[in-house]
């Protein structure tokens, strides 16, 4: 039986005969990448962990976070404040003293980081510096999610997969497939002369983590991104087999 032609997952220009899932004309980035990208930045998780214990003044954070410079700390505090993850408050003392606190959206973002660390602990992957950072950086990589979602329902070879994702520079898809296989996100099998790829259970659990990131963005982003429906469907297809009852 002839294999069906895979669908392309983004709004880029389609090749002849390829069905396109429309993301509403927005830039090609998956819903949920914004929160993952926020806490995958240098010093972000360390700052959130410190503020989870209570308000901190900038010089206290600088003293309590090993290795951070004053310039790097102030830059990241400003970035997190603009995203609404932390806020500045002034004490009623004289003169008033400024300190930073974690907002509700910041607490939910910290919970996402803790889930990422748990996911990493179940895999053979380990982040040397901050647990969960590798998972968050993978979630923030739109092309990684695009490849995994394209393989969610059917094993594909490299040629078929190239039709299902946006065009990549020559050799890039091959390098990505090799890297994701080494990382344990993809498994491969031979079917005749073709090498077929499929997501591993670790990759599908990463899809479940992506759903939590999507929920954060839908809760705190107004208005909801126009591509939200298509992205949710794609990630649900990736993570759905984990919830399927045993045959």
PDB file of C-alpha atoms in Angstrom:
ATOM      1  CA  UNK A   1       0.000   0.000   0.000  1.00  0.00           C
ATOM      2  CA  UNK A   2       1.308   3.414  -0.895  1.00  0.00           C
ATOM      3  CA  UNK A   3       2.299   5.582   2.049  1.00  0.00           C
ATOM      4  CA  UNK A   4       0.340   8.795   2.368  1.00  0.00           C
ATOM      5  CA  UNK A   5       2.190  12.037   1.785  1.00  0.00           C
ATOM      6  CA  UNK A   6       3.003  13.766   5.086  1.00  0.00           C
ATOM      7  CA  UNK A   7       1.587  17.166   5.998  1.00  0.00           C
ATOM      8  CA  UNK A   8       3.726  20.238   6.483  1.00  0.00           C
ATOM      9  CA  UNK A   9       3.248  21.687   9.984  1.00  0.00           C
ATOM     10  CA  UNK A  10       3.844  25.376   9.376  1.00  0.00           C
ATOM     11  CA  UNK A  11       2.608  28.228   7.263  1.00  0.00           C
ATOM     12  CA  UNK A  12       5.644  28.352   4.963  1.00  0.00           C
ATOM     13  CA  UNK A  13       5.162  28.088   1.186  1.00  0.00           C
ATOM     14  CA  UNK A  14       4.136  24.483   0.416  1.00  0.00           C
ATOM     15  CA  UNK A  15       5.674  22.242  -2.168  1.00  0.00           C
ATOM     16  CA  UNK A  16       3.369  20.790  -4.825  1.00  0.00           C
ATOM     17  CA  UNK A  17       0.921  18.279  -3.381  1.00  0.00           C
ATOM     18  CA  UNK A  18       1.692  18.985   0.277  1.00  0.00           C
ATOM     19  CA  UNK A  19      -1.131  19.921   2.647  1.00  0.00           C
ATOM     20  CA  UNK A  20      -0.333  22.884   4.904  1.00  0.00           C
ATOM     21  CA  UNK A  21      -1.556  23.446   8.459  1.00  0.00           C
ATOM     22  CA  UNK A  22      -2.148  27.196   8.584  1.00  0.00           C
ATOM     23  CA  UNK A  23      -0.803  29.123  11.583  1.00  0.00           C
ATOM     24  CA  UNK A  24      -2.725  32.254  10.743  1.00  0.00           C
ATOM     25  CA  UNK A  25       0.136  34.032   9.017  1.00  0.00           C
ATOM     26  CA  UNK A  26       2.165  34.413  12.233  1.00  0.00           C
ATOM     27  CA  UNK A  27       5.865  33.722  12.346  1.00  0.00           C
ATOM     28  CA  UNK A  28       6.669  30.030  12.483  1.00  0.00           C
ATOM     29  CA  UNK A  29       7.160  29.375  16.192  1.00  0.00           C
ATOM     30  CA  UNK A  30       5.301  26.917  18.358  1.00  0.00           C
ATOM     31  CA  UNK A  31       2.936  28.061  21.057  1.00  0.00           C
ATOM     32  CA  UNK A  32       4.666  27.543  24.400  1.00  0.00           C
ATOM     33  CA  UNK A  33       8.147  28.448  23.213  1.00  0.00           C
ATOM     34  CA  UNK A  34       8.011  31.894  24.821  1.00  0.00           C
ATOM     35  CA  UNK A  35       7.856  30.629  28.444  1.00  0.00           C
ATOM     36  CA  UNK A  36      10.486  27.960  27.753  1.00  0.00           C
ATOM     37  CA  UNK A  37      12.735  30.573  26.172  1.00  0.00           C
ATOM     38  CA  UNK A  38      12.267  32.949  29.097  1.00  0.00           C
ATOM     39  CA  UNK A  39      13.618  30.556  31.705  1.00  0.00           C
ATOM     40  CA  UNK A  40      16.242  28.998  29.433  1.00  0.00           C
ATOM     41  CA  UNK A  41      18.138  32.328  29.475  1.00  0.00           C
ATOM     42  CA  UNK A  42      21.268  32.659  31.649  1.00  0.00           C
ATOM     43  CA  UNK A  43      20.568  33.213  35.372  1.00  0.00           C
ATOM     44  CA  UNK A  44      16.771  33.178  34.953  1.00  0.00           C
ATOM     45  CA  UNK A  45      16.084  29.984  36.898  1.00  0.00           C
ATOM     46  CA  UNK A  46      18.568  30.946  39.616  1.00  0.00           C
ATOM     47  CA  UNK A  47      16.764  34.274  40.086  1.00  0.00           C
ATOM     48  CA  UNK A  48      13.323  32.649  40.198  1.00  0.00           C
ATOM     49  CA  UNK A  49      14.503  30.075  42.758  1.00  0.00           C
ATOM     50  CA  UNK A  50      15.864  32.820  45.008  1.00  0.00           C
ATOM     51  CA  UNK A  51      12.667  34.883  44.757  1.00  0.00           C
ATOM     52  CA  UNK A  52      10.535  31.802  45.502  1.00  0.00           C
ATOM     53  CA  UNK A  53      11.809  32.083  49.091  1.00  0.00           C
ATOM     54  CA  UNK A  54      10.704  35.706  49.408  1.00  0.00           C
ATOM     55  CA  UNK A  55      11.511  39.262  48.260  1.00  0.00           C
ATOM     56  CA  UNK A  56      15.148  40.033  47.517  1.00  0.00           C
ATOM     57  CA  UNK A  57      17.024  43.252  46.897  1.00  0.00           C
ATOM     58  CA  UNK A  58      19.379  43.291  43.896  1.00  0.00           C
ATOM     59  CA  UNK A  59      22.531  43.250  46.036  1.00  0.00           C
ATOM     60  CA  UNK A  60      21.143  40.251  47.969  1.00  0.00           C
ATOM     61  CA  UNK A  61      20.571  38.350  44.723  1.00  0.00           C
ATOM     62  CA  UNK A  62      24.060  39.233  43.540  1.00  0.00           C
ATOM     63  CA  UNK A  63      25.516  37.884  46.765  1.00  0.00           C
ATOM     64  CA  UNK A  64      23.425  34.686  46.768  1.00  0.00           C
ATOM     65  CA  UNK A  65      23.831  33.651  43.105  1.00  0.00           C
ATOM     66  CA  UNK A  66      27.381  32.347  42.525  1.00  0.00           C
ATOM     67  CA  UNK A  67      29.159  33.668  39.455  1.00  0.00           C
ATOM     68  CA  UNK A  68      26.656  36.311  38.364  1.00  0.00           C
ATOM     69  CA  UNK A  69      27.998  39.790  37.610  1.00  0.00           C
ATOM     70  CA  UNK A  70      26.117  42.963  38.500  1.00  0.00           C
ATOM     71  CA  UNK A  71      25.576  43.833  34.832  1.00  0.00           C
ATOM     72  CA  UNK A  72      24.292  40.343  33.956  1.00  0.00           C
ATOM     73  CA  UNK A  73      21.981  40.314  36.969  1.00  0.00           C
ATOM     74  CA  UNK A  74      20.450  43.719  36.226  1.00  0.00           C
ATOM     75  CA  UNK A  75      19.980  42.787  32.571  1.00  0.00           C
ATOM     76  CA  UNK A  76      18.138  39.561  33.454  1.00  0.00           C
ATOM     77  CA  UNK A  77      16.037  41.256  36.158  1.00  0.00           C
ATOM     78  CA  UNK A  78      14.901  43.829  33.604  1.00  0.00           C
ATOM     79  CA  UNK A  79      14.105  41.100  31.082  1.00  0.00           C
ATOM     80  CA  UNK A  80      12.043  39.093  33.578  1.00  0.00           C
ATOM     81  CA  UNK A  81      10.259  42.225  34.819  1.00  0.00           C
ATOM     82  CA  UNK A  82       9.232  43.208  31.274  1.00  0.00           C
ATOM     83  CA  UNK A  83       7.812  39.710  30.826  1.00  0.00           C
ATOM     84  CA  UNK A  84       5.745  40.117  34.011  1.00  0.00           C
ATOM     85  CA  UNK A  85       7.496  37.201  35.710  1.00  0.00           C
ATOM     86  CA  UNK A  86       8.896  39.327  38.535  1.00  0.00           C
ATOM     87  CA  UNK A  87       7.917  42.753  39.855  1.00  0.00           C
ATOM     88  CA  UNK A  88       9.620  45.519  41.798  1.00  0.00           C
ATOM     89  CA  UNK A  89       8.168  46.616  45.129  1.00  0.00           C
ATOM     90  CA  UNK A  90       9.205  49.413  47.505  1.00  0.00           C
ATOM     91  CA  UNK A  91       9.325  48.959  51.251  1.00  0.00           C
ATOM     92  CA  UNK A  92       7.631  51.564  53.511  1.00  0.00           C
ATOM     93  CA  UNK A  93      10.980  52.339  55.177  1.00  0.00           C
ATOM     94  CA  UNK A  94      12.693  55.727  54.934  1.00  0.00           C
ATOM     95  CA  UNK A  95      14.317  55.980  52.492  1.00  0.00           C
ATOM     96  CA  UNK A  96      12.227  53.438  50.496  1.00  0.00           C
ATOM     97  CA  UNK A  97      14.098  50.312  49.499  1.00  0.00           C
ATOM     98  CA  UNK A  98      13.392  48.508  46.239  1.00  0.00           C
ATOM     99  CA  UNK A  99      13.162  44.733  46.148  1.00  0.00           C
ATOM    100  CA  UNK A 100      12.018  42.152  43.624  1.00  0.00           C
ATOM    101  CA  UNK A 101       9.198  39.636  44.108  1.00  0.00           C
ATOM    102  CA  UNK A 102       7.910  36.675  42.120  1.00  0.00           C
ATOM    103  CA  UNK A 103       4.520  37.249  40.450  1.00  0.00           C
ATOM    104  CA  UNK A 104       1.818  34.608  39.976  1.00  0.00           C
ATOM    105  CA  UNK A 105       2.948  34.029  36.412  1.00  0.00           C
ATOM    106  CA  UNK A 106       6.504  33.732  37.677  1.00  0.00           C
ATOM    107  CA  UNK A 107       5.506  31.011  40.155  1.00  0.00           C
ATOM    108  CA  UNK A 108       3.808  29.053  37.364  1.00  0.00           C
ATOM    109  CA  UNK A 109       6.911  29.477  35.230  1.00  0.00           C
ATOM    110  CA  UNK A 110       9.096  28.163  38.044  1.00  0.00           C
ATOM    111  CA  UNK A 111       6.793  25.121  38.278  1.00  0.00           C
ATOM    112  CA  UNK A 112       7.443  24.514  34.566  1.00  0.00           C
ATOM    113  CA  UNK A 113      11.202  24.604  35.237  1.00  0.00           C
ATOM    114  CA  UNK A 114      10.785  22.050  38.033  1.00  0.00           C
ATOM    115  CA  UNK A 115       8.823  19.758  35.692  1.00  0.00           C
ATOM    116  CA  UNK A 116      11.591  20.091  33.103  1.00  0.00           C
ATOM    117  CA  UNK A 117      14.143  19.044  35.729  1.00  0.00           C
ATOM    118  CA  UNK A 118      12.018  15.988  36.585  1.00  0.00           C
ATOM    119  CA  UNK A 119      11.758  15.061  32.899  1.00  0.00           C
ATOM    120  CA  UNK A 120      15.529  15.279  32.575  1.00  0.00           C
ATOM    121  CA  UNK A 121      16.035  13.120  35.650  1.00  0.00           C
ATOM    122  CA  UNK A 122      14.069  10.304  33.960  1.00  0.00           C
ATOM    123  CA  UNK A 123      16.231  10.362  30.835  1.00  0.00           C
ATOM    124  CA  UNK A 124      19.893   9.671  30.173  1.00  0.00           C
ATOM    125  CA  UNK A 125      20.375  13.393  29.543  1.00  0.00           C
ATOM    126  CA  UNK A 126      21.828  15.610  32.238  1.00  0.00           C
ATOM    127  CA  UNK A 127      22.386  19.357  32.246  1.00  0.00           C
ATOM    128  CA  UNK A 128      25.628  20.150  34.027  1.00  0.00           C
ATOM    129  CA  UNK A 129      24.712  23.615  35.287  1.00  0.00           C
ATOM    130  CA  UNK A 130      20.949  23.803  35.939  1.00  0.00           C
ATOM    131  CA  UNK A 131      18.719  20.689  35.953  1.00  0.00           C
ATOM    132  CA  UNK A 132      16.011  20.974  33.292  1.00  0.00           C
ATOM    133  CA  UNK A 133      17.888  23.488  31.144  1.00  0.00           C
ATOM    134  CA  UNK A 134      18.410  21.037  28.283  1.00  0.00           C
ATOM    135  CA  UNK A 135      14.691  20.251  28.175  1.00  0.00           C
ATOM    136  CA  UNK A 136      13.750  23.929  28.196  1.00  0.00           C
ATOM    137  CA  UNK A 137      16.185  24.761  25.404  1.00  0.00           C
ATOM    138  CA  UNK A 138      14.750  21.900  23.353  1.00  0.00           C
ATOM    139  CA  UNK A 139      11.226  23.241  23.894  1.00  0.00           C
ATOM    140  CA  UNK A 140      12.440  26.670  22.788  1.00  0.00           C
ATOM    141  CA  UNK A 141      13.836  25.164  19.564  1.00  0.00           C
ATOM    142  CA  UNK A 142      10.932  25.377  17.106  1.00  0.00           C
ATOM    143  CA  UNK A 143      12.601  23.123  14.553  1.00  0.00           C
ATOM    144  CA  UNK A 144      13.073  20.330  17.112  1.00  0.00           C
ATOM    145  CA  UNK A 145       9.362  20.370  17.970  1.00  0.00           C
ATOM    146  CA  UNK A 146       8.470  20.590  14.301  1.00  0.00           C
ATOM    147  CA  UNK A 147      10.453  17.423  13.514  1.00  0.00           C
ATOM    148  CA  UNK A 148       9.009  15.512  16.490  1.00  0.00           C
ATOM    149  CA  UNK A 149       5.432  16.535  15.682  1.00  0.00           C
ATOM    150  CA  UNK A 150       5.837  15.545  12.026  1.00  0.00           C
ATOM    151  CA  UNK A 151       6.666  12.026  13.238  1.00  0.00           C
ATOM    152  CA  UNK A 152       3.863  11.854  15.818  1.00  0.00           C
ATOM    153  CA  UNK A 153       1.489   9.555  13.935  1.00  0.00           C
ATOM    154  CA  UNK A 154       3.616   7.823  11.323  1.00  0.00           C
ATOM    155  CA  UNK A 155       7.209   6.694  10.989  1.00  0.00           C
ATOM    156  CA  UNK A 156       8.886   8.588   8.143  1.00  0.00           C
ATOM    157  CA  UNK A 157      12.186   8.400   6.335  1.00  0.00           C
ATOM    158  CA  UNK A 158      14.376  11.435   5.748  1.00  0.00           C
ATOM    159  CA  UNK A 159      12.891  12.180   2.320  1.00  0.00           C
ATOM    160  CA  UNK A 160       9.307  12.038   3.592  1.00  0.00           C
ATOM    161  CA  UNK A 161      10.184  14.102   6.639  1.00  0.00           C
ATOM    162  CA  UNK A 162      11.713  16.791   4.413  1.00  0.00           C
ATOM    163  CA  UNK A 163       8.251  17.201   2.818  1.00  0.00           C
ATOM    164  CA  UNK A 164       6.570  17.535   6.218  1.00  0.00           C
ATOM    165  CA  UNK A 165       8.680  20.382   7.635  1.00  0.00           C
ATOM    166  CA  UNK A 166       9.769  23.782   6.409  1.00  0.00           C
ATOM    167  CA  UNK A 167      12.732  23.734   4.034  1.00  0.00           C
ATOM    168  CA  UNK A 168      16.102  23.370   5.755  1.00  0.00           C
ATOM    169  CA  UNK A 169      19.594  24.063   4.483  1.00  0.00           C
ATOM    170  CA  UNK A 170      21.282  21.095   2.839  1.00  0.00           C
ATOM    171  CA  UNK A 171      22.436  18.567   5.407  1.00  0.00           C
ATOM    172  CA  UNK A 172      20.638  20.268   8.336  1.00  0.00           C
ATOM    173  CA  UNK A 173      17.804  17.751   8.610  1.00  0.00           C
ATOM    174  CA  UNK A 174      20.264  14.858   8.463  1.00  0.00           C
ATOM    175  CA  UNK A 175      22.331  16.397  11.281  1.00  0.00           C
ATOM    176  CA  UNK A 176      19.208  17.023  13.353  1.00  0.00           C
ATOM    177  CA  UNK A 177      18.020  13.444  12.950  1.00  0.00           C
ATOM    178  CA  UNK A 178      21.435  12.145  14.022  1.00  0.00           C
ATOM    179  CA  UNK A 179      21.539  14.510  17.046  1.00  0.00           C
ATOM    180  CA  UNK A 180      17.977  13.717  18.203  1.00  0.00           C
ATOM    181  CA  UNK A 181      18.731   9.986  17.866  1.00  0.00           C
ATOM    182  CA  UNK A 182      21.859  10.361  20.038  1.00  0.00           C
ATOM    183  CA  UNK A 183      19.836  12.360  22.576  1.00  0.00           C
ATOM    184  CA  UNK A 184      17.241   9.611  22.823  1.00  0.00           C
ATOM    185  CA  UNK A 185      14.384  11.636  21.322  1.00  0.00           C
ATOM    186  CA  UNK A 186      14.190   9.562  18.132  1.00  0.00           C
ATOM    187  CA  UNK A 187      14.481   5.849  17.383  1.00  0.00           C
ATOM    188  CA  UNK A 188      15.087   4.400  13.959  1.00  0.00           C
ATOM    189  CA  UNK A 189      14.358   1.119  12.215  1.00  0.00           C
ATOM    190  CA  UNK A 190      15.010  -0.344   8.807  1.00  0.00           C
ATOM    191  CA  UNK A 191      12.147  -0.951   6.387  1.00  0.00           C
ATOM    192  CA  UNK A 192      13.728  -2.462   3.324  1.00  0.00           C
ATOM    193  CA  UNK A 193      16.303   0.035   2.125  1.00  0.00           C
ATOM    194  CA  UNK A 194      14.707   2.950   4.004  1.00  0.00           C
ATOM    195  CA  UNK A 195      15.567   4.156   7.522  1.00  0.00           C
ATOM    196  CA  UNK A 196      12.387   5.210   9.324  1.00  0.00           C
ATOM    197  CA  UNK A 197      12.318   7.507  12.373  1.00  0.00           C
ATOM    198  CA  UNK A 198       9.816   7.704  15.221  1.00  0.00           C
ATOM    199  CA  UNK A 199       9.629   9.627  18.543  1.00  0.00           C
ATOM    200  CA  UNK A 200      10.667   7.745  21.670  1.00  0.00           C
ATOM    201  CA  UNK A 201       8.669   7.748  24.906  1.00  0.00           C
ATOM    202  CA  UNK A 202      11.060  10.431  26.201  1.00  0.00           C
ATOM    203  CA  UNK A 203      10.133  12.629  23.235  1.00  0.00           C
ATOM    204  CA  UNK A 204       6.425  12.060  23.865  1.00  0.00           C
ATOM    205  CA  UNK A 205       6.908  13.007  27.519  1.00  0.00           C
ATOM    206  CA  UNK A 206       8.640  16.146  26.273  1.00  0.00           C
ATOM    207  CA  UNK A 207       5.441  16.766  24.296  1.00  0.00           C
ATOM    208  CA  UNK A 208       3.485  16.577  27.554  1.00  0.00           C
ATOM    209  CA  UNK A 209       5.880  19.155  29.020  1.00  0.00           C
ATOM    210  CA  UNK A 210       5.281  21.343  25.949  1.00  0.00           C
ATOM    211  CA  UNK A 211       1.541  21.225  26.731  1.00  0.00           C
ATOM    212  CA  UNK A 212       2.252  22.773  30.151  1.00  0.00           C
ATOM    213  CA  UNK A 213       4.269  25.524  28.488  1.00  0.00           C
ATOM    214  CA  UNK A 214       1.396  26.104  26.060  1.00  0.00           C
ATOM    215  CA  UNK A 215      -1.072  26.331  28.957  1.00  0.00           C
ATOM    216  CA  UNK A 216       1.107  29.034  30.551  1.00  0.00           C
ATOM    217  CA  UNK A 217       1.202  31.065  27.347  1.00  0.00           C
ATOM    218  CA  UNK A 218      -2.556  30.729  26.782  1.00  0.00           C
ATOM    219  CA  UNK A 219      -3.238  31.794  30.385  1.00  0.00           C
ATOM    220  CA  UNK A 220      -0.963  34.825  30.375  1.00  0.00           C
ATOM    221  CA  UNK A 221      -0.911  35.966  26.736  1.00  0.00           C
ATOM    222  CA  UNK A 222      -3.621  38.287  25.486  1.00  0.00           C
ATOM    223  CA  UNK A 223      -4.830  37.822  22.865  1.00  0.00           C
ATOM    224  CA  UNK A 224      -4.113  34.148  22.246  1.00  0.00           C
ATOM    225  CA  UNK A 225      -1.729  33.597  19.317  1.00  0.00           C
ATOM    226  CA  UNK A 226      -3.612  32.882  16.069  1.00  0.00           C
ATOM    227  CA  UNK A 227      -1.721  29.610  15.579  1.00  0.00           C
ATOM    228  CA  UNK A 228      -2.758  28.242  19.005  1.00  0.00           C
ATOM    229  CA  UNK A 229      -5.237  25.646  17.728  1.00  0.00           C
ATOM    230  CA  UNK A 230      -2.873  24.124  15.171  1.00  0.00           C
ATOM    231  CA  UNK A 231      -0.007  23.958  17.659  1.00  0.00           C
ATOM    232  CA  UNK A 232      -2.134  22.299  20.351  1.00  0.00           C
ATOM    233  CA  UNK A 233      -3.322  19.659  17.890  1.00  0.00           C
ATOM    234  CA  UNK A 234       0.254  18.941  16.786  1.00  0.00           C
ATOM    235  CA  UNK A 235       1.587  18.570  20.345  1.00  0.00           C
ATOM    236  CA  UNK A 236      -1.444  16.520  21.463  1.00  0.00           C
ATOM    237  CA  UNK A 237      -0.721  14.070  18.653  1.00  0.00           C
ATOM    238  CA  UNK A 238       2.862  13.799  19.874  1.00  0.00           C
ATOM    239  CA  UNK A 239       1.981  13.181  23.546  1.00  0.00           C
ATOM    240  CA  UNK A 240      -1.320  11.260  23.085  1.00  0.00           C
ATOM    241  CA  UNK A 241       0.132   7.703  22.955  1.00  0.00           C
ATOM    242  CA  UNK A 242       1.314   8.093  26.567  1.00  0.00           C
ATOM    243  CA  UNK A 243      -2.303   8.411  27.703  1.00  0.00           C
ATOM    244  CA  UNK A 244      -3.649   5.616  25.480  1.00  0.00           C
ATOM    245  CA  UNK A 245      -5.001   2.576  27.424  1.00  0.00           C
ATOM    246  CA  UNK A 246      -3.115  -0.708  26.972  1.00  0.00           C
ATOM    247  CA  UNK A 247      -4.483  -2.975  24.260  1.00  0.00           C
TER     248      UNK A 247
END
